[in-house]
Tab-separated table of C-alpha atoms and ligand atoms in Angstrom:
chain	number	residue	atom	x	y	z
A	22	UNK	CA	247.987	127.095	126.193
A	23	UNK	CA	248.500	130.489	124.529
A	24	UNK	CA	249.157	132.632	127.727
A	25	UNK	CA	248.723	136.105	126.167
A	26	UNK	CA	248.941	137.957	129.513
A	27	UNK	CA	250.593	141.278	129.473
A	28	UNK	CA	253.908	140.776	131.172
A	29	UNK	CA	257.070	143.065	131.962
A	30	UNK	CA	259.184	140.472	133.850
A	31	UNK	CA	260.660	138.470	130.856
A	32	UNK	CA	263.908	136.690	131.563
A	33	UNK	CA	266.514	135.727	128.993
A	34	UNK	CA	265.926	132.016	129.646
A	35	UNK	CA	262.260	132.296	129.036
A	36	UNK	CA	262.757	134.158	125.808
A	37	UNK	CA	265.449	131.899	124.545
A	38	UNK	CA	263.083	128.915	125.306
A	39	UNK	CA	260.566	130.509	123.037
A	40	UNK	CA	263.167	131.174	120.170
A	41	UNK	CA	264.308	127.498	120.623
A	42	UNK	CA	260.809	126.092	120.029
A	43	UNK	CA	260.281	124.041	116.849
A	44	UNK	CA	259.321	126.567	114.144
A	45	UNK	CA	255.765	125.355	113.655
A	46	UNK	CA	255.174	125.316	117.496
A	47	UNK	CA	256.428	128.898	117.795
A	48	UNK	CA	254.533	130.189	114.943
A	49	UNK	CA	251.227	128.316	115.987
A	50	UNK	CA	251.630	129.838	119.396
A	51	UNK	CA	252.293	133.374	118.100
A	52	UNK	CA	249.284	133.159	115.748
A	53	UNK	CA	247.053	131.945	118.551
A	54	UNK	CA	247.980	135.005	120.712
A	55	UNK	CA	247.623	137.184	117.765
A	56	UNK	CA	243.929	136.083	117.118
A	57	UNK	CA	243.101	136.799	120.842
A	58	UNK	CA	243.864	140.528	120.137
A	59	UNK	CA	243.673	141.275	116.485
A	60	UNK	CA	241.915	140.469	113.199
A	61	UNK	CA	244.517	138.014	111.717
A	62	UNK	CA	243.617	139.304	108.152
A	63	UNK	CA	244.174	142.950	108.711
A	64	UNK	CA	247.412	144.877	108.268
A	65	UNK	CA	248.099	148.482	109.124
A	66	UNK	CA	249.827	150.553	106.459
A	67	UNK	CA	252.279	153.293	107.539
A	68	UNK	CA	254.088	155.451	104.669
A	69	UNK	CA	257.369	156.886	105.483
A	70	UNK	CA	259.043	160.076	104.181
A	71	UNK	CA	262.488	161.356	104.919
A	72	UNK	CA	261.869	165.054	105.733
A	73	UNK	CA	265.488	165.823	106.433
A	74	UNK	CA	267.925	163.530	104.688
A	75	UNK	CA	271.593	162.859	105.393
A	76	UNK	CA	274.416	164.632	106.950
A	77	UNK	CA	273.713	163.091	110.511
A	78	UNK	CA	276.454	163.460	113.092
A	79	UNK	CA	275.790	160.011	114.748
A	80	UNK	CA	277.828	156.854	113.875
A	81	UNK	CA	275.137	154.151	113.583
A	82	UNK	CA	277.033	151.549	111.658
A	83	UNK	CA	273.978	150.430	109.700
A	84	UNK	CA	272.777	153.889	108.515
A	85	UNK	CA	273.226	155.349	105.013
A	86	UNK	CA	272.588	158.887	106.411
A	87	UNK	CA	275.552	159.186	108.806
A	88	UNK	CA	277.736	161.950	107.490
A	89	UNK	CA	280.961	159.970	108.133
A	90	UNK	CA	280.251	157.068	105.801
A	91	UNK	CA	280.240	157.581	101.927
A	92	UNK	CA	277.015	156.157	100.734
A	93	UNK	CA	275.876	158.341	98.015
A	94	UNK	CA	273.191	160.018	100.245
A	95	UNK	CA	273.525	163.652	99.992
A	96	UNK	CA	272.810	165.879	102.821
A	97	UNK	CA	269.574	167.934	102.461
A	98	UNK	CA	267.764	170.828	104.192
A	99	UNK	CA	264.471	170.173	106.179
A	100	UNK	CA	261.788	169.878	103.501
A	101	UNK	CA	259.165	172.717	103.039
A	102	UNK	CA	255.845	171.945	104.800
A	103	UNK	CA	253.926	172.064	101.428
A	104	UNK	CA	256.052	169.319	99.860
A	105	UNK	CA	255.409	167.108	102.754
A	106	UNK	CA	251.656	167.627	102.769
A	107	UNK	CA	251.543	166.899	98.990
A	108	UNK	CA	253.234	163.500	99.698
A	109	UNK	CA	251.121	162.811	102.612
A	110	UNK	CA	248.012	163.438	100.376
A	111	UNK	CA	249.233	160.780	97.976
A	112	UNK	CA	249.994	158.400	100.762
A	113	UNK	CA	246.345	158.645	102.036
A	114	UNK	CA	245.006	158.192	98.416
A	115	UNK	CA	246.997	155.094	98.283
A	116	UNK	CA	245.539	153.681	101.350
A	117	UNK	CA	247.983	154.378	104.163
A	118	UNK	CA	246.485	155.143	107.651
A	119	UNK	CA	249.599	156.531	109.251
A	120	UNK	CA	252.189	158.960	107.946
A	121	UNK	CA	255.730	158.818	109.362
A	122	UNK	CA	258.290	161.538	109.001
A	123	UNK	CA	261.873	160.948	109.683
A	124	UNK	CA	264.798	163.410	110.093
A	125	UNK	CA	268.436	162.473	110.189
A	126	UNK	CA	269.196	164.354	113.261
A	127	UNK	CA	270.895	163.478	116.645
A	128	UNK	CA	268.128	165.668	118.210
A	129	UNK	CA	265.911	168.282	116.851
A	130	UNK	CA	266.594	172.118	117.463
A	131	UNK	CA	263.629	174.134	118.795
A	132	UNK	CA	263.294	176.176	115.512
A	133	UNK	CA	263.180	172.906	113.361
A	134	UNK	CA	260.617	171.437	115.928
A	135	UNK	CA	258.307	174.393	114.861
A	136	UNK	CA	258.418	173.600	111.354
A	137	UNK	CA	257.870	169.826	112.050
A	138	UNK	CA	254.947	170.752	114.171
A	139	UNK	CA	253.272	172.606	111.132
A	140	UNK	CA	253.763	169.299	109.182
A	141	UNK	CA	252.056	167.220	111.866
A	142	UNK	CA	249.160	169.487	112.025
A	143	UNK	CA	248.778	169.462	108.259
A	144	UNK	CA	248.973	165.645	108.040
A	145	UNK	CA	246.341	165.377	111.037
A	146	UNK	CA	244.186	167.730	109.022
A	147	UNK	CA	244.160	165.229	106.233
A	148	UNK	CA	242.796	162.625	108.681
A	149	UNK	CA	245.845	160.449	109.015
A	150	UNK	CA	247.649	159.338	112.147
A	151	UNK	CA	251.008	160.941	112.520
A	152	UNK	CA	254.387	159.677	113.604
A	153	UNK	CA	257.813	161.268	113.682
A	154	UNK	CA	261.308	160.098	114.270
A	155	UNK	CA	263.613	162.998	115.037
A	156	UNK	CA	266.364	161.467	117.405
A	157	UNK	CA	266.602	162.314	121.080
A	158	UNK	CA	263.948	164.298	122.601
A	159	UNK	CA	263.835	166.150	125.923
A	160	UNK	CA	260.725	166.324	128.125
A	161	UNK	CA	259.646	169.746	127.110
A	162	UNK	CA	260.148	168.961	123.415
A	163	UNK	CA	258.000	165.639	123.847
A	164	UNK	CA	255.239	167.813	125.475
A	165	UNK	CA	255.384	170.315	122.613
A	166	UNK	CA	254.849	167.542	120.185
A	167	UNK	CA	252.022	166.049	122.140
A	168	UNK	CA	250.344	169.501	122.380
A	169	UNK	CA	250.600	169.680	118.615
A	170	UNK	CA	248.565	166.435	118.244
A	171	UNK	CA	251.384	163.984	117.546
A	172	UNK	CA	250.050	160.454	117.754
A	173	UNK	CA	253.357	158.328	117.694
A	174	UNK	CA	257.094	158.909	118.138
A	175	UNK	CA	259.482	156.459	116.811
A	176	UNK	CA	262.746	155.865	118.611
A	177	UNK	CA	264.307	152.383	118.347
A	178	UNK	CA	266.471	150.710	120.850
A	179	UNK	CA	267.859	148.933	117.686
A	180	UNK	CA	269.601	146.123	119.574
A	181	UNK	CA	270.412	144.503	122.907
A	182	UNK	CA	272.216	146.579	125.596
A	183	UNK	CA	275.155	143.987	125.265
A	184	UNK	CA	275.600	144.515	121.522
A	185	UNK	CA	274.703	148.104	121.380
A	186	UNK	CA	278.429	149.248	121.650
A	187	UNK	CA	279.201	147.328	118.496
A	188	UNK	CA	276.597	149.428	116.627
A	189	UNK	CA	276.651	152.901	117.845
A	190	UNK	CA	279.241	154.770	119.928
A	191	UNK	CA	278.004	158.379	119.768
A	192	UNK	CA	275.004	157.904	122.085
A	193	UNK	CA	274.185	155.515	124.814
A	194	UNK	CA	271.568	152.869	125.344
A	195	UNK	CA	270.411	154.814	128.365
A	196	UNK	CA	270.136	157.993	126.132
A	197	UNK	CA	267.668	155.973	124.115
A	198	UNK	CA	265.606	154.710	127.129
A	199	UNK	CA	265.496	158.363	128.341
A	200	UNK	CA	263.948	159.572	125.100
A	201	UNK	CA	261.510	156.750	125.337
A	202	UNK	CA	260.564	157.779	129.010
A	203	UNK	CA	260.083	161.521	127.873
A	204	UNK	CA	257.824	160.343	125.072
A	205	UNK	CA	255.749	158.180	127.348
A	206	UNK	CA	255.635	160.821	129.847
A	207	UNK	CA	254.153	163.226	127.552
A	208	UNK	CA	251.406	160.851	126.607
A	209	UNK	CA	252.471	160.180	123.146
A	210	UNK	CA	252.134	156.533	121.772
A	211	UNK	CA	255.496	154.833	121.667
A	212	UNK	CA	256.944	153.266	118.480
A	213	UNK	CA	260.128	151.311	119.290
A	214	UNK	CA	261.811	148.263	117.897
A	215	UNK	CA	265.110	147.535	116.431
A	216	UNK	CA	267.144	145.971	113.597
A	217	UNK	CA	268.114	142.224	113.236
A	218	UNK	CA	270.841	140.913	110.888
A	219	UNK	CA	273.615	143.183	112.184
A	220	UNK	CA	275.859	140.286	113.233
A	221	UNK	CA	274.217	139.999	116.652
A	222	UNK	CA	273.456	136.650	118.357
A	223	UNK	CA	270.155	135.121	119.086
A	224	UNK	CA	270.561	136.110	122.661
A	225	UNK	CA	270.997	139.651	121.550
A	226	UNK	CA	267.755	139.441	119.528
A	227	UNK	CA	266.142	138.140	122.760
A	228	UNK	CA	267.746	140.875	124.691
A	229	UNK	CA	266.392	143.570	122.498
A	230	UNK	CA	262.884	142.198	122.882
A	231	UNK	CA	263.231	142.030	126.549
A	232	UNK	CA	264.413	145.648	126.695
A	233	UNK	CA	260.935	146.511	124.958
A	234	UNK	CA	258.726	144.234	126.619
A	235	UNK	CA	259.957	144.896	130.105
A	236	UNK	CA	259.437	148.680	129.792
A	237	UNK	CA	256.775	149.877	132.188
A	238	UNK	CA	254.316	149.968	129.200
A	239	UNK	CA	254.880	147.970	125.944
A	240	UNK	CA	255.368	150.316	122.937
A	241	UNK	CA	252.125	150.486	120.971
A	242	UNK	CA	254.111	149.934	117.888
A	243	UNK	CA	257.158	147.689	117.559
A	244	UNK	CA	259.081	147.963	114.164
A	245	UNK	CA	261.230	144.932	113.512
A	246	UNK	CA	263.700	145.957	110.808
A	247	UNK	CA	265.847	143.497	108.806
A	248	UNK	CA	269.170	145.368	108.152
A	249	UNK	CA	269.165	146.932	104.730
A	250	UNK	CA	272.709	146.455	103.711
A	251	UNK	CA	273.869	149.839	102.042
A	252	UNK	CA	277.254	150.163	100.454
A	253	UNK	CA	279.708	152.509	102.342
A	254	UNK	CA	278.085	151.648	105.729
A	255	UNK	CA	280.328	149.552	108.070
A	256	UNK	CA	277.623	146.703	108.075
A	257	UNK	CA	277.395	146.465	104.357
A	258	UNK	CA	279.321	143.275	104.226
A	259	UNK	CA	277.338	141.569	107.093
A	260	UNK	CA	276.340	137.861	106.656
A	261	UNK	CA	272.613	137.801	105.871
A	262	UNK	CA	270.257	136.511	108.620
A	263	UNK	CA	268.163	133.466	107.772
A	264	UNK	CA	264.623	134.527	106.855
A	265	UNK	CA	263.181	131.904	109.443
A	266	UNK	CA	265.135	133.631	112.141
A	267	UNK	CA	263.576	136.744	111.134
A	268	UNK	CA	260.174	135.111	111.306
A	269	UNK	CA	261.067	133.785	114.741
A	270	UNK	CA	261.918	137.300	115.960
A	271	UNK	CA	258.508	138.437	114.810
A	272	UNK	CA	256.697	135.459	116.549
A	273	UNK	CA	258.577	136.075	119.779
A	274	UNK	CA	257.741	139.808	119.785
A	275	UNK	CA	254.062	138.806	119.176
A	276	UNK	CA	254.043	136.627	122.195
A	277	UNK	CA	255.860	138.975	124.466
A	278	UNK	CA	253.891	141.984	123.349
A	279	UNK	CA	250.324	140.633	122.616
A	280	UNK	CA	248.595	143.963	122.217
A	281	UNK	CA	251.143	145.928	120.264
A	282	UNK	CA	251.359	146.349	116.496
A	283	UNK	CA	254.290	144.410	115.304
A	284	UNK	CA	255.708	145.936	112.085
A	285	UNK	CA	257.520	143.973	109.494
A	286	UNK	CA	259.593	146.958	108.693
A	287	UNK	CA	262.714	147.557	106.736
A	288	UNK	CA	264.085	144.700	104.435
A	289	UNK	CA	260.919	143.811	102.535
A	290	UNK	CA	262.505	144.788	99.197
A	291	UNK	CA	264.693	141.828	99.118
A	292	UNK	CA	262.608	139.447	101.332
A	293	UNK	CA	260.754	136.604	99.458
A	294	UNK	CA	256.933	136.968	99.759
A	295	UNK	CA	256.853	133.556	101.262
A	296	UNK	CA	258.912	134.828	104.287
A	297	UNK	CA	256.722	137.877	104.493
A	298	UNK	CA	253.583	135.602	104.556
A	299	UNK	CA	255.082	133.805	107.428
A	300	UNK	CA	255.817	137.006	109.198
A	301	UNK	CA	251.960	137.821	108.966
A	302	UNK	CA	251.295	134.216	110.171
A	303	UNK	CA	253.662	134.933	113.009
A	304	UNK	CA	251.689	137.980	114.052
A	305	UNK	CA	253.135	140.909	112.152
A	306	UNK	CA	250.182	143.227	111.493
A	307	UNK	CA	251.830	146.513	110.152
A	308	UNK	CA	254.125	147.359	107.304
A	309	UNK	CA	255.890	150.260	105.746
A	310	UNK	CA	253.999	150.862	102.462
A	311	UNK	CA	255.324	152.950	99.630
A	312	UNK	CA	258.129	152.615	97.225
A	313	UNK	CA	260.743	154.216	99.373
A	314	UNK	CA	261.731	153.904	103.160
A	315	UNK	CA	263.757	156.809	104.135
A	316	UNK	CA	266.638	156.493	101.523
A	317	UNK	CA	266.300	152.956	100.422
A	318	UNK	CA	263.769	151.081	98.196
A	319	UNK	CA	260.697	149.320	99.342
A	320	UNK	CA	258.202	147.234	97.377
A	321	UNK	CA	255.837	149.004	94.866
A	322	UNK	CA	252.377	149.609	96.162
A	323	UNK	CA	250.873	147.531	93.465
A	324	UNK	CA	253.304	144.629	94.394
A	325	UNK	CA	252.040	144.823	97.884
A	326	UNK	CA	248.468	145.035	96.941
A	327	UNK	CA	248.871	142.042	94.732
A	328	UNK	CA	250.516	140.027	97.660
A	329	UNK	CA	247.592	141.047	100.005
A	330	UNK	CA	245.179	139.932	97.522
A	331	UNK	CA	246.856	136.592	97.272
A	332	UNK	CA	246.883	136.333	101.020
A	333	UNK	CA	243.300	137.579	101.580
A	334	UNK	CA	244.819	140.323	103.649
A	335	UNK	CA	243.217	143.624	103.922
A	336	UNK	CA	244.652	146.970	104.828
A	337	UNK	CA	243.470	148.235	108.339
A	338	UNK	CA	241.524	151.541	107.551
A	339	UNK	CA	241.591	154.447	109.860
A	340	UNK	CA	237.911	153.644	110.718
A	341	UNK	CA	239.104	150.268	112.089
A	342	UNK	CA	241.618	151.873	114.292
A	343	UNK	CA	239.046	154.167	115.788
A	344	UNK	CA	237.076	150.926	116.652
A	345	UNK	CA	240.102	149.236	118.178
A	346	UNK	CA	240.682	152.397	120.236
A	347	UNK	CA	237.177	152.556	121.400
A	348	UNK	CA	237.167	148.822	122.470
A	349	UNK	CA	240.206	149.353	124.784
B	13	SAM	N1	267.931	159.871	113.358
B	13	SAM	C1	266.749	159.452	114.203
B	13	SAM	C2	267.211	158.319	114.997
B	13	SAM	O1	268.138	157.646	114.695
B	13	SAM	O2	266.627	158.226	115.991
B	13	SAM	C3	265.604	159.003	113.275
B	13	SAM	C4	265.756	158.405	111.881
B	13	SAM	S1	266.703	156.823	111.884
B	13	SAM	C5	267.053	156.544	110.340
B	13	SAM	C6	265.375	155.711	112.466
B	13	SAM	C7	265.738	154.290	112.474
B	13	SAM	O3	265.744	153.695	111.079
B	13	SAM	C8	266.826	153.720	113.209
B	13	SAM	O4	266.894	153.677	114.660
B	13	SAM	C9	267.173	152.338	112.573
B	13	SAM	O5	266.464	151.389	113.409
B	13	SAM	C10	266.409	152.437	111.341
B	13	SAM	N2	267.406	152.185	110.155
B	13	SAM	C11	268.243	153.091	109.792
B	13	SAM	N3	269.125	152.590	108.763
B	13	SAM	C12	268.605	151.255	108.661
B	13	SAM	C13	269.046	150.211	107.771
B	13	SAM	N4	270.065	150.365	106.882
B	13	SAM	N5	268.425	148.934	107.845
B	13	SAM	C14	267.415	148.908	108.844
B	13	SAM	N6	266.851	149.904	109.537
B	13	SAM	C15	267.583	151.059	109.421
B	14	DTB	C1	261.944	152.094	111.701
B	14	DTB	O1	261.920	151.319	112.604
B	14	DTB	N1	262.309	151.797	110.399
B	14	DTB	C2	262.339	152.989	109.492
B	14	DTB	C3	261.527	154.039	110.426
B	14	DTB	N2	261.471	153.392	111.635
B	14	DTB	C4	261.970	155.356	110.475
B	14	DTB	C5	263.387	153.366	108.870
B	14	DTB	C6	264.098	152.371	108.028
B	14	DTB	C7	265.255	152.969	107.351
B	14	DTB	C8	265.853	152.025	106.443
B	14	DTB	C9	267.116	152.572	105.682
B	14	DTB	C10	266.732	153.806	104.762
B	14	DTB	O2	265.813	153.680	103.990
B	14	DTB	O3	267.444	154.725	104.915
B	15	SF4	FE1	271.591	159.499	112.277
B	15	SF4	FE2	269.398	158.268	112.933
B	15	SF4	FE3	270.993	157.267	110.875
B	15	SF4	FE4	271.823	157.127	113.523
B	15	SF4	S1	269.940	156.043	112.469
B	15	SF4	S2	273.017	157.976	111.656
B	15	SF4	S3	270.953	158.955	114.296
B	15	SF4	S4	269.957	159.161	110.887
């Protein structure tokens, strides 16, 4: 039984039971669900750019861009539109179907939002999907971004409600959910996931996935990040999470949110390709593609393409996305 129905009533017991399955049973089940909804050999590629780096007033303990930690990341101004579009053109030429722009803000100021809107329109003009992550968003700001043609807004819940206070104190879990509601309310696709390997328990990982899956509508895109341990951040010395536990998290996310793109996100630079392959088997069907995430390294394009070649995986093209959307 694969049971890939769309549910919004997951309980902790049920999700822990999934996590506790023998690894092979869990991955088999996740792959079976995956095949009901997606081509198992296609992976979507998103390229990231930090359009406004560093100097962030928030205190997220994992983040190299928080002003209060000394990490070597210098605070920069919002990038000129032209610079962003040049980079987006390169990303498209390299095969990315979505271009994601991130800003180290607590929330965007209206003046900054106008400049970001020019970026969104420019990137759309290149024929790519657009995503931005700018911090907390009000309802009117979300509507403005929707009117500009934004496809996705990324805002992660990061962890479980219970563990959240150990990670961030400068904004609440409910602030995050409010932003997600504003994004959804404006009709923008939701990209929301979190980070594992921050010292949380398995119950917290389950709790994070429950928050996401029990939203009124599943996020269309669910990034699962492995903590990138950056020197100078409070979480630098954290014990590393077992790779198999990461794969389990991907598998459980796939089973709980059968129609969502589950992204194997940050952390691939140090992740063995064998573990990445298991993530694809467990239902991950999106990656960040390009040699840099926001401030930290990501595998080189040719390394990823060689890995895909060895696995018989092909990048999902924009045309495939159009077919998927039309089939809905
Ligand atoms: N400032 C905005 C915000 O936090 O909403 C947008 C940019 S912020 C860098 C986007 C996301 O990147 C965070 O929510 C977090 O999930 C992820 N992230 C940041 N630092 C990370 C790290 N060291 N390892 C893994 N993920 C990280
Ligand atoms: C997401 O979930 N992961 C990305 C993106 N959304 C914005 C960011 C990862 C950041 C990793 C640390 C860095 O490069 O600064
Ligand atoms: Fe700022 Fe976002 Fe980093 Fe938190 S994750 S410190 S809000 S840039």
